[in-house]
mmCIF file with all atom_site columns, C-alpha atoms in Angstrom:
data_model
loop_
_atom_site.group_PDB
_atom_site.id
_atom_site.type_symbol
_atom_site.label_atom_id
_atom_site.label_alt_id
_atom_site.label_comp_id
_atom_site.label_asym_id
_atom_site.label_entity_id
_atom_site.label_seq_id
_atom_site.pdbx_PDB_ins_code
_atom_site.Cartn_x
_atom_site.Cartn_y
_atom_site.Cartn_z
_atom_site.occupancy
_atom_site.B_iso_or_equiv
_atom_site.pdbx_formal_charge
_atom_site.auth_seq_id
_atom_site.auth_comp_id
_atom_site.auth_asym_id
_atom_site.auth_atom_id
_atom_site.pdbx_PDB_model_num
ATOM 1   C CA . GLY A 1 1   ? 136.115 151.287 226.088 1.00 43.00 ? 1   GLY A CA 1
ATOM 2   C CA . ALA A 1 2   ? 134.510 147.869 225.862 1.00 41.00 ? 2   ALA A CA 1
ATOM 3   C CA . SER A 1 3   ? 136.615 146.857 222.845 1.00 44.00 ? 3   SER A CA 1
ATOM 4   C CA . ALA A 1 4   ? 139.816 147.320 224.880 1.00 46.00 ? 4   ALA A CA 1
ATOM 5   C CA . LEU A 1 5   ? 138.471 145.015 227.589 1.00 41.00 ? 5   LEU A CA 1
ATOM 6   C CA . LEU A 1 6   ? 137.745 142.306 225.014 1.00 45.00 ? 6   LEU A CA 1
ATOM 7   C CA . LEU A 1 7   ? 141.227 142.609 223.513 1.00 49.00 ? 7   LEU A CA 1
ATOM 8   C CA . LEU A 1 8   ? 143.189 141.368 226.520 1.00 48.00 ? 8   LEU A CA 1
ATOM 9   C CA . PRO A 1 9   ? 141.683 137.855 226.729 1.00 45.00 ? 9   PRO A CA 1
ATOM 10  C CA . LEU A 1 10  ? 141.955 137.534 222.937 1.00 45.00 ? 10  LEU A CA 1
ATOM 11  C CA . LEU A 1 11  ? 145.672 138.271 222.983 1.00 46.00 ? 11  LEU A CA 1
ATOM 12  C CA . ALA A 1 12  ? 146.431 135.945 225.857 1.00 43.00 ? 12  ALA A CA 1
ATOM 13  C CA . ALA A 1 13  ? 144.518 133.095 224.234 1.00 40.00 ? 13  ALA A CA 1
ATOM 14  C CA . ALA A 1 14  ? 146.066 133.711 220.802 1.00 41.00 ? 14  ALA A CA 1
ATOM 15  C CA . SER A 1 15  ? 149.644 133.625 222.086 1.00 40.00 ? 15  SER A CA 1
ATOM 16  C CA . ASP A 1 16  ? 151.595 130.520 221.163 1.00 44.00 ? 16  ASP A CA 1
ATOM 17  C CA . LYS A 1 17  ? 154.102 131.292 223.936 1.00 56.00 ? 17  LYS A CA 1
ATOM 18  C CA . ASP A 1 18  ? 153.633 130.741 227.668 1.00 72.00 ? 18  ASP A CA 1
ATOM 19  C CA . HIS A 1 19  ? 152.730 134.360 228.411 1.00 82.00 ? 19  HIS A CA 1
ATOM 20  C CA . CYS A 1 20  ? 151.989 137.628 226.671 1.00 91.00 ? 20  CYS A CA 1
ATOM 21  C CA . TYR A 1 21  ? 153.013 140.678 228.650 1.00 94.00 ? 21  TYR A CA 1
ATOM 22  C CA . LEU A 1 22  ? 151.679 143.659 226.722 1.00 95.00 ? 22  LEU A CA 1
ATOM 23  C CA . ARG A 1 23  ? 154.297 146.420 226.616 1.00 95.00 ? 23  ARG A CA 1
ATOM 24  C CA . ASP A 1 24  ? 153.371 148.945 223.955 1.00 97.00 ? 24  ASP A CA 1
ATOM 25  C CA . ALA A 1 25  ? 151.015 149.720 221.081 1.00 97.00 ? 25  ALA A CA 1
ATOM 26  C CA . SER A 1 26  ? 150.989 151.757 217.894 1.00 97.00 ? 26  SER A CA 1
ATOM 27  C CA . ALA A 1 27  ? 148.040 152.843 215.757 1.00 97.00 ? 27  ALA A CA 1
ATOM 28  C CA . PRO A 1 28  ? 149.156 154.393 212.455 1.00 97.00 ? 28  PRO A CA 1
ATOM 29  C CA . THR A 1 29  ? 145.573 154.753 211.132 1.00 97.00 ? 29  THR A CA 1
ATOM 30  C CA . VAL A 1 30  ? 142.068 154.756 212.605 1.00 96.00 ? 30  VAL A CA 1
ATOM 31  C CA . SER A 1 31  ? 141.556 151.096 211.612 1.00 97.00 ? 31  SER A CA 1
ATOM 32  C CA . ALA A 1 32  ? 145.068 149.639 212.023 1.00 97.00 ? 32  ALA A CA 1
ATOM 33  C CA . ALA A 1 33  ? 146.833 148.896 215.298 1.00 98.00 ? 33  ALA A CA 1
ATOM 34  C CA . PHE A 1 34  ? 149.837 146.873 216.450 1.00 98.00 ? 34  PHE A CA 1
ATOM 35  C CA . VAL A 1 35  ? 150.263 145.547 219.998 1.00 98.00 ? 35  VAL A CA 1
ATOM 36  C CA . LEU A 1 36  ? 153.608 144.316 221.362 1.00 98.00 ? 36  LEU A CA 1
ATOM 37  C CA . CYS A 1 37  ? 154.144 141.375 223.708 1.00 96.00 ? 37  CYS A CA 1
ATOM 38  C CA . GLU A 1 38  ? 157.526 141.632 225.392 1.00 95.00 ? 38  GLU A CA 1
ATOM 39  C CA . GLN A 1 39  ? 158.142 137.959 224.539 1.00 95.00 ? 39  GLN A CA 1
ATOM 40  C CA . GLY A 1 40  ? 158.427 138.860 220.841 1.00 96.00 ? 40  GLY A CA 1
ATOM 41  C CA . LEU A 1 41  ? 154.946 138.612 219.371 1.00 96.00 ? 41  LEU A CA 1
ATOM 42  C CA . VAL A 1 42  ? 153.210 141.481 217.583 1.00 97.00 ? 42  VAL A CA 1
ATOM 43  C CA . TYR A 1 43  ? 149.439 141.358 217.144 1.00 97.00 ? 43  TYR A CA 1
ATOM 44  C CA . SER A 1 44  ? 147.976 143.383 214.285 1.00 97.00 ? 44  SER A CA 1
ATOM 45  C CA . THR A 1 45  ? 144.528 144.470 213.195 1.00 97.00 ? 45  THR A CA 1
ATOM 46  C CA . THR A 1 46  ? 143.501 146.372 210.077 1.00 96.00 ? 46  THR A CA 1
ATOM 47  C CA . ASP A 1 47  ? 139.743 146.228 210.781 1.00 97.00 ? 47  ASP A CA 1
ATOM 48  C CA . THR A 1 48  ? 139.505 148.304 213.963 1.00 96.00 ? 48  THR A CA 1
ATOM 49  C CA . GLY A 1 49  ? 140.077 145.285 216.187 1.00 96.00 ? 49  GLY A CA 1
ATOM 50  C CA . ALA A 1 50  ? 137.458 142.900 214.784 1.00 97.00 ? 50  ALA A CA 1
ATOM 51  C CA . THR A 1 51  ? 140.214 140.385 213.956 1.00 96.00 ? 51  THR A CA 1
ATOM 52  C CA . TRP A 1 52  ? 143.821 140.084 215.134 1.00 96.00 ? 52  TRP A CA 1
ATOM 53  C CA . THR A 1 53  ? 146.802 138.295 213.614 1.00 96.00 ? 53  THR A CA 1
ATOM 54  C CA . ALA A 1 54  ? 149.897 137.222 215.570 1.00 96.00 ? 54  ALA A CA 1
ATOM 55  C CA . HIS A 1 55  ? 153.351 137.759 214.062 1.00 97.00 ? 55  HIS A CA 1
ATOM 56  C CA . ASP A 1 56  ? 156.565 136.449 215.649 1.00 96.00 ? 56  ASP A CA 1
ATOM 57  C CA . THR A 1 57  ? 159.385 138.994 215.435 1.00 97.00 ? 57  THR A CA 1
ATOM 58  C CA . GLY A 1 58  ? 161.984 136.325 216.210 1.00 96.00 ? 58  GLY A CA 1
ATOM 59  C CA . ALA A 1 59  ? 163.579 138.700 218.719 1.00 95.00 ? 59  ALA A CA 1
ATOM 60  C CA . PRO A 1 60  ? 166.035 136.890 221.007 1.00 92.00 ? 60  PRO A CA 1
ATOM 61  C CA . VAL A 1 61  ? 165.508 139.422 223.833 1.00 96.00 ? 61  VAL A CA 1
ATOM 62  C CA . THR A 1 62  ? 162.711 141.043 225.829 1.00 96.00 ? 62  THR A CA 1
ATOM 63  C CA . LEU A 1 63  ? 161.042 143.795 223.797 1.00 97.00 ? 63  LEU A CA 1
ATOM 64  C CA . HIS A 1 64  ? 159.815 147.113 225.213 1.00 97.00 ? 64  HIS A CA 1
ATOM 65  C CA . ALA A 1 65  ? 158.733 149.391 222.358 1.00 98.00 ? 65  ALA A CA 1
ATOM 66  C CA . ILE A 1 66  ? 156.836 149.425 219.064 1.00 98.00 ? 66  ILE A CA 1
ATOM 67  C CA . SER A 1 67  ? 156.067 152.162 216.531 1.00 98.00 ? 67  SER A CA 1
ATOM 68  C CA . PHE A 1 68  ? 154.530 152.071 213.064 1.00 98.00 ? 68  PHE A CA 1
ATOM 69  C CA . SER A 1 69  ? 154.620 155.037 210.671 1.00 97.00 ? 69  SER A CA 1
ATOM 70  C CA . ASP A 1 70  ? 151.998 153.431 208.399 1.00 97.00 ? 70  ASP A CA 1
ATOM 71  C CA . VAL A 1 71  ? 150.290 150.025 208.063 1.00 97.00 ? 71  VAL A CA 1
ATOM 72  C CA . ASN A 1 72  ? 153.432 148.465 206.551 1.00 97.00 ? 72  ASN A CA 1
ATOM 73  C CA . HIS A 1 73  ? 156.485 150.130 208.132 1.00 97.00 ? 73  HIS A CA 1
ATOM 74  C CA . GLY A 1 74  ? 157.348 149.715 211.795 1.00 98.00 ? 74  GLY A CA 1
ATOM 75  C CA . PHE A 1 75  ? 159.949 148.912 214.424 1.00 98.00 ? 75  PHE A CA 1
ATOM 76  C CA . VAL A 1 76  ? 160.209 147.027 217.681 1.00 98.00 ? 76  VAL A CA 1
ATOM 77  C CA . GLY A 1 77  ? 163.017 147.524 220.183 1.00 98.00 ? 77  GLY A CA 1
ATOM 78  C CA . GLY A 1 78  ? 164.289 145.953 223.354 1.00 97.00 ? 78  GLY A CA 1
ATOM 79  C CA . GLU A 1 79  ? 167.200 144.783 225.423 1.00 97.00 ? 79  GLU A CA 1
ATOM 80  C CA . SER A 1 80  ? 170.849 144.970 224.307 1.00 96.00 ? 80  SER A CA 1
ATOM 81  C CA . GLY A 1 81  ? 170.122 147.641 221.684 1.00 96.00 ? 81  GLY A CA 1
ATOM 82  C CA . THR A 1 82  ? 167.881 145.339 219.673 1.00 97.00 ? 82  THR A CA 1
ATOM 83  C CA . VAL A 1 83  ? 165.891 147.069 216.910 1.00 98.00 ? 83  VAL A CA 1
ATOM 84  C CA . LEU A 1 84  ? 163.937 145.073 214.328 1.00 98.00 ? 84  LEU A CA 1
ATOM 85  C CA . GLY A 1 85  ? 162.072 146.540 211.370 1.00 98.00 ? 85  GLY A CA 1
ATOM 86  C CA . THR A 1 86  ? 159.246 145.423 209.100 1.00 98.00 ? 86  THR A CA 1
ATOM 87  C CA . ALA A 1 87  ? 158.081 146.708 205.722 1.00 97.00 ? 87  ALA A CA 1
ATOM 88  C CA . ASP A 1 88  ? 155.170 144.265 205.316 1.00 98.00 ? 88  ASP A CA 1
ATOM 89  C CA . GLY A 1 89  ? 152.901 145.021 208.252 1.00 97.00 ? 89  GLY A CA 1
ATOM 90  C CA . GLY A 1 90  ? 154.733 142.752 210.697 1.00 97.00 ? 90  GLY A CA 1
ATOM 91  C CA . LYS A 1 91  ? 154.746 139.545 208.661 1.00 97.00 ? 91  LYS A CA 1
ATOM 92  C CA . THR A 1 92  ? 158.562 139.517 208.508 1.00 97.00 ? 92  THR A CA 1
ATOM 93  C CA . TRP A 1 93  ? 161.149 141.282 210.670 1.00 98.00 ? 93  TRP A CA 1
ATOM 94  C CA . GLN A 1 94  ? 164.807 142.125 210.053 1.00 97.00 ? 94  GLN A CA 1
ATOM 95  C CA . ALA A 1 95  ? 167.461 143.239 212.542 1.00 97.00 ? 95  ALA A CA 1
ATOM 96  C CA . ARG A 1 96  ? 168.654 146.828 212.180 1.00 96.00 ? 96  ARG A CA 1
ATOM 97  C CA . LYS A 1 97  ? 172.252 147.731 212.990 1.00 95.00 ? 97  LYS A CA 1
ATOM 98  C CA . THR A 1 98  ? 172.118 150.782 215.244 1.00 94.00 ? 98  THR A CA 1
ATOM 99  C CA . GLY A 1 99  ? 175.613 150.734 216.701 1.00 94.00 ? 99  GLY A CA 1
ATOM 100 C CA . SER A 1 100 ? 174.202 150.734 220.244 1.00 96.00 ? 100 SER A CA 1
ATOM 101 C CA . THR A 1 101 ? 173.931 148.019 222.880 1.00 96.00 ? 101 THR A CA 1
ATOM 102 C CA . GLU A 1 102 ? 171.857 150.078 225.338 1.00 97.00 ? 102 GLU A CA 1
ATOM 103 C CA . HIS A 1 103 ? 168.377 148.758 226.145 1.00 97.00 ? 103 HIS A CA 1
ATOM 104 C CA . VAL A 1 104 ? 165.716 150.347 223.918 1.00 98.00 ? 104 VAL A CA 1
ATOM 105 C CA . LEU A 1 105 ? 162.705 151.661 225.870 1.00 98.00 ? 105 LEU A CA 1
ATOM 106 C CA . THR A 1 106 ? 160.884 153.808 223.289 1.00 98.00 ? 106 THR A CA 1
ATOM 107 C CA . ILE A 1 107 ? 160.544 154.287 219.532 1.00 98.00 ? 107 ILE A CA 1
ATOM 108 C CA . PHE A 1 108 ? 158.813 157.109 217.685 1.00 98.00 ? 108 PHE A CA 1
ATOM 109 C CA . THR A 1 109 ? 158.250 157.194 213.920 1.00 97.00 ? 109 THR A CA 1
ATOM 110 C CA . LEU A 1 110 ? 157.257 160.085 211.691 1.00 97.00 ? 110 LEU A CA 1
ATOM 111 C CA . GLY A 1 111 ? 157.179 159.231 208.000 1.00 95.00 ? 111 GLY A CA 1
ATOM 112 C CA . ASP A 1 112 ? 160.639 157.931 207.016 1.00 96.00 ? 112 ASP A CA 1
ATOM 113 C CA . ARG A 1 113 ? 162.152 159.242 210.283 1.00 97.00 ? 113 ARG A CA 1
ATOM 114 C CA . ALA A 1 114 ? 162.538 157.310 213.507 1.00 98.00 ? 114 ALA A CA 1
ATOM 115 C CA . TRP A 1 115 ? 163.933 158.061 216.960 1.00 98.00 ? 115 TRP A CA 1
ATOM 116 C CA . VAL A 1 116 ? 164.894 155.418 219.505 1.00 98.00 ? 116 VAL A CA 1
ATOM 117 C CA . GLY A 1 117 ? 165.453 156.141 223.191 1.00 98.00 ? 117 GLY A CA 1
ATOM 118 C CA . GLY A 1 118 ? 166.806 154.034 226.005 1.00 98.00 ? 118 GLY A CA 1
ATOM 119 C CA . PHE A 1 119 ? 169.280 153.464 228.797 1.00 98.00 ? 119 PHE A CA 1
ATOM 120 C CA . ASP A 1 120 ? 172.164 155.869 229.478 1.00 98.00 ? 120 ASP A CA 1
ATOM 121 C CA . GLY A 1 121 ? 170.435 158.770 227.699 1.00 98.00 ? 121 GLY A CA 1
ATOM 122 C CA . THR A 1 122 ? 170.652 156.991 224.362 1.00 98.00 ? 122 THR A CA 1
ATOM 123 C CA . ILE A 1 123 ? 168.865 158.629 221.429 1.00 98.00 ? 123 ILE A CA 1
ATOM 124 C CA . LEU A 1 124 ? 169.297 157.119 217.970 1.00 98.00 ? 124 LEU A CA 1
ATOM 125 C CA . PHE A 1 125 ? 167.952 158.678 214.765 1.00 98.00 ? 125 PHE A CA 1
ATOM 126 C CA . SER A 1 126 ? 167.197 157.374 211.289 1.00 98.00 ? 126 SER A CA 1
ATOM 127 C CA . SER A 1 127 ? 166.030 159.466 208.341 1.00 97.00 ? 127 SER A CA 1
ATOM 128 C CA . ASP A 1 128 ? 165.784 156.527 205.897 1.00 96.00 ? 128 ASP A CA 1
ATOM 129 C CA . THR A 1 129 ? 163.147 154.179 207.347 1.00 94.00 ? 129 THR A CA 1
ATOM 130 C CA . GLY A 1 130 ? 165.697 152.536 209.629 1.00 95.00 ? 130 GLY A CA 1
ATOM 131 C CA . ALA A 1 131 ? 168.324 151.575 207.045 1.00 95.00 ? 131 ALA A CA 1
ATOM 132 C CA . THR A 1 132 ? 170.983 153.628 208.856 1.00 96.00 ? 132 THR A CA 1
ATOM 133 C CA . TRP A 1 133 ? 171.125 155.048 212.383 1.00 97.00 ? 133 TRP A CA 1
ATOM 134 C CA . ALA A 1 134 ? 173.136 157.807 214.069 1.00 97.00 ? 134 ALA A CA 1
ATOM 135 C CA . LYS A 1 135 ? 173.530 158.684 217.740 1.00 97.00 ? 135 LYS A CA 1
ATOM 136 C CA . GLN A 1 136 ? 172.182 162.023 218.903 1.00 98.00 ? 136 GLN A CA 1
ATOM 137 C CA . LYS A 1 137 ? 173.688 163.707 221.978 1.00 97.00 ? 137 LYS A CA 1
ATOM 138 C CA . SER A 1 138 ? 170.999 163.874 224.655 1.00 97.00 ? 138 SER A CA 1
ATOM 139 C CA . GLY A 1 139 ? 173.185 165.466 227.314 1.00 97.00 ? 139 GLY A CA 1
ATOM 140 C CA . THR A 1 140 ? 171.932 163.046 229.991 1.00 98.00 ? 140 THR A CA 1
ATOM 141 C CA . THR A 1 141 ? 172.806 159.611 231.328 1.00 98.00 ? 141 THR A CA 1
ATOM 142 C CA . MET A 1 142 ? 169.247 159.023 232.543 1.00 98.00 ? 142 MET A CA 1
ATOM 143 C CA . ALA A 1 143 ? 167.230 156.329 230.772 1.00 98.00 ? 143 ALA A CA 1
ATOM 144 C CA . LEU A 1 144 ? 164.739 157.814 228.314 1.00 98.00 ? 144 LEU A CA 1
ATOM 145 C CA . GLU A 1 145 ? 161.282 156.231 228.531 1.00 97.00 ? 145 GLU A CA 1
ATOM 146 C CA . ASN A 1 146 ? 159.384 158.151 225.842 1.00 98.00 ? 146 ASN A CA 1
ATOM 147 C CA . ILE A 1 147 ? 160.025 160.286 222.755 1.00 98.00 ? 147 ILE A CA 1
ATOM 148 C CA . PHE A 1 148 ? 157.424 162.306 220.854 1.00 97.00 ? 148 PHE A CA 1
ATOM 149 C CA . PHE A 1 149 ? 157.669 164.612 217.835 1.00 98.00 ? 149 PHE A CA 1
ATOM 150 C CA . LEU A 1 150 ? 154.996 166.997 216.529 1.00 97.00 ? 150 LEU A CA 1
ATOM 151 C CA . ASP A 1 151 ? 156.840 167.468 213.234 1.00 97.00 ? 151 ASP A CA 1
ATOM 152 C CA . PRO A 1 152 ? 160.344 166.582 211.931 1.00 97.00 ? 152 PRO A CA 1
ATOM 153 C CA . ASP A 1 153 ? 161.934 169.374 214.021 1.00 98.00 ? 153 ASP A CA 1
ATOM 154 C CA . HIS A 1 154 ? 160.009 169.745 217.282 1.00 98.00 ? 154 HIS A CA 1
ATOM 155 C CA . GLY A 1 155 ? 160.211 166.921 219.797 1.00 98.00 ? 155 GLY A CA 1
ATOM 156 C CA . TRP A 1 156 ? 160.479 165.922 223.432 1.00 98.00 ? 156 TRP A CA 1
ATOM 157 C CA . ALA A 1 157 ? 162.058 163.064 225.350 1.00 98.00 ? 157 ALA A CA 1
ATOM 158 C CA . VAL A 1 158 ? 161.321 162.171 228.970 1.00 98.00 ? 158 VAL A CA 1
ATOM 159 C CA . GLY A 1 159 ? 162.979 159.778 231.357 1.00 98.00 ? 159 GLY A CA 1
ATOM 160 C CA . TRP A 1 160 ? 164.220 158.856 234.775 1.00 98.00 ? 160 TRP A CA 1
ATOM 161 C CA . SER A 1 161 ? 164.696 161.318 237.652 1.00 97.00 ? 161 SER A CA 1
ATOM 162 C CA . GLY A 1 162 ? 162.386 163.879 236.070 1.00 97.00 ? 162 GLY A CA 1
ATOM 163 C CA . THR A 1 163 ? 164.421 164.216 232.866 1.00 98.00 ? 163 THR A CA 1
ATOM 164 C CA . ILE A 1 164 ? 162.679 166.336 230.224 1.00 98.00 ? 164 ILE A CA 1
ATOM 165 C CA . LEU A 1 165 ? 164.479 167.146 226.972 1.00 98.00 ? 165 LEU A CA 1
ATOM 166 C CA . ARG A 1 166 ? 163.347 169.164 223.973 1.00 98.00 ? 166 ARG A CA 1
ATOM 167 C CA . THR A 1 167 ? 164.639 169.801 220.477 1.00 98.00 ? 167 THR A CA 1
ATOM 168 C CA . ALA A 1 168 ? 163.729 172.307 217.775 1.00 98.00 ? 168 ALA A CA 1
ATOM 169 C CA . ASP A 1 169 ? 166.029 170.862 215.097 1.00 98.00 ? 169 ASP A CA 1
ATOM 170 C CA . GLY A 1 170 ? 165.102 167.178 214.819 1.00 97.00 ? 170 GLY A CA 1
ATOM 171 C CA . GLY A 1 171 ? 167.431 166.149 217.630 1.00 97.00 ? 171 GLY A CA 1
ATOM 172 C CA . LYS A 1 172 ? 170.683 167.665 216.405 1.00 97.00 ? 172 LYS A CA 1
ATOM 173 C CA . ASN A 1 173 ? 170.563 169.582 219.689 1.00 98.00 ? 173 ASN A CA 1
ATOM 174 C CA . TRP A 1 174 ? 168.688 168.471 222.808 1.00 98.00 ? 174 TRP A CA 1
ATOM 175 C CA . GLU A 1 175 ? 168.291 170.699 225.849 1.00 97.00 ? 175 GLU A CA 1
#
């Protein structure tokens, strides 16, 4: 709608970096939203877009994905397996050790659970708000561009060359 059209000039003008290429967004509530610039900035609103605040993630790489499970807890991900987490609505960010160096293309959060997808069929899973991560076997080498879960068990991942994966057990088995 009209509010989305007004958002783009606001973000470009608010950026303290040369450019702001919008890559992804997450809206954990009806009034809160987070927008990701691939250069490392996250813009947040808690008043349905009336005001926006810029937060620098400090990421040393290009970022591709963002997901917030609530107004405080979220992740961004990008090149070289980079995953950063926040517990204060994006004010501060900390690196998460995932054990992967594959580019992150998507993140999905559901409560304390998070799934990360990326190059070479990579799927990473955390059940503890990103404190620890484990690889899940996707059965593909295609890059995964999006992951979505309806509940903790039932999810889908999609990616290159028409790849469509599904799970009924939280990602223990993908088919």
